[in-house]
């Protein structure tokens, strides 16, 4: 299968692993887009020969254009460039792997063109899930999740002819590096400690989200949107080994689980080749040597971000965009060393407290909620 792809977010963790899969399966790449990493994007262009390359940052794009002037590749920049890459007619699949809200508009553009979306940008579904899924239904665009939990659920649902048979989606959660600690013990944790994830190698933003459990909260909302289930039908269980990537419980009591070693290239490969399964060079899971599988309930007292997200899942409207925007801004401040780890959920709660929620929002309302949330988080800093 040789479905040409556009890769949004090619220099990030998911982007680089997507290119590993493209290299292995010889999948052609029509466009590559990234935020500002000139060196790595140049290298990728020289290897994968896209016709279009985009850097969101204009100065970085100018520098890139100068460096690749010997190649038949056009260089674009900004949101317009991202949207152009997402809409490219030769791409059948758009891999949406940009970090954060910046991925929303390009993803919507690709959906409107009826392309397959290999979706790794969870913020898109968290902030604008209802809008995005409605557009996908309208255009017939297929959304195949790349997030390992949602890929697991997607895989468990293959062959399920009646969604009424699904009783519950069970998201597994590694618990992150601070599992078992109290709220007080977690509060002053440093950037270095928070960036040490026990099982998965990922980008900085998502690794911090894993440490606060906000990542699981965002995935809770993502699961509701992707699979059209109410919050009562989604649950979270701590599974420290990250061997079971998530489960589906059916009404007859059967529980299907998808298992594997924690390697993002599996869900990426599946999103690109679905409904087929392609050969993987990775070592398969060895049941005889893998650690015993354990399960426990999440501690929302020590990790309030998860509870905040579950509350927003129930509230709906712009609350999820407020949650996400405040969290992105707070994680940014934490990574810059400006706030304590325990301050992240506090700032998210503050934004949710201050900004009124609008139900049935349009795209502009969502973008405005996101802006307002970021502003409250940043202003709280200058206010001391
Ligand atoms: Mg995940």
Short mmCIF file of N, CA, C and O and ligand atoms in Angstrom, two decimals, residues 122 147-150 200 202 206 215-216 219 222 264, ligand 1:
data_model
loop_
_atom_site.label_atom_id
_atom_site.label_comp_id
_atom_site.label_asym_id
_atom_site.label_seq_id
_atom_site.Cartn_x
_atom_site.Cartn_y
_atom_site.Cartn_z
N UNK A 122 -3.85 15.31 20.09
CA UNK A 122 -5.08 15.09 20.87
C UNK A 122 -5.79 16.39 21.19
O UNK A 122 -6.99 16.41 21.39
N UNK A 147 -2.68 7.95 18.98
CA UNK A 147 -2.48 7.84 20.42
C UNK A 147 -2.62 6.35 20.77
O UNK A 147 -3.58 5.70 20.34
N UNK A 148 -1.67 5.81 21.54
CA UNK A 148 -1.62 4.34 21.71
C UNK A 148 -2.90 3.79 22.34
O UNK A 148 -3.39 2.73 21.94
N UNK A 149 -3.49 4.53 23.30
CA UNK A 149 -4.71 4.05 23.97
C UNK A 149 -5.88 3.99 22.99
O UNK A 149 -6.65 3.03 22.98
N UNK A 150 -6.00 5.03 22.19
CA UNK A 150 -7.13 5.11 21.27
C UNK A 150 -6.95 4.18 20.09
O UNK A 150 -7.91 3.62 19.59
N UNK A 200 7.56 5.28 28.25
CA UNK A 200 7.48 5.80 26.89
C UNK A 200 8.51 6.90 26.67
O UNK A 200 8.73 7.73 27.55
N UNK A 202 8.87 10.26 24.75
CA UNK A 202 7.94 11.21 24.10
C UNK A 202 8.49 12.63 24.20
O UNK A 202 9.48 12.88 24.85
N UNK A 206 4.06 16.40 26.42
CA UNK A 206 3.23 15.24 26.76
C UNK A 206 3.83 14.48 27.95
O UNK A 206 3.09 13.91 28.77
N UNK A 215 -2.51 14.15 30.87
CA UNK A 215 -2.54 13.41 29.61
C UNK A 215 -3.70 12.42 29.59
O UNK A 215 -4.42 12.32 28.60
N UNK A 216 -3.91 11.73 30.72
CA UNK A 216 -5.01 10.75 30.74
C UNK A 216 -6.35 11.47 30.72
O UNK A 216 -7.32 10.98 30.13
N UNK A 219 -6.98 12.36 27.25
CA UNK A 219 -7.32 11.14 26.50
C UNK A 219 -8.74 10.66 26.83
O UNK A 219 -9.40 10.04 26.00
N UNK A 222 -10.75 12.78 24.61
CA UNK A 222 -10.47 12.31 23.25
C UNK A 222 -11.26 11.03 22.95
O UNK A 222 -11.86 10.89 21.87
N UNK A 264 5.62 3.55 19.97
CA UNK A 264 4.63 4.33 19.22
C UNK A 264 4.58 3.96 17.74
O UNK A 264 3.61 4.29 17.06
MG1 LIG B 1 -1.50 8.08 24.94
#
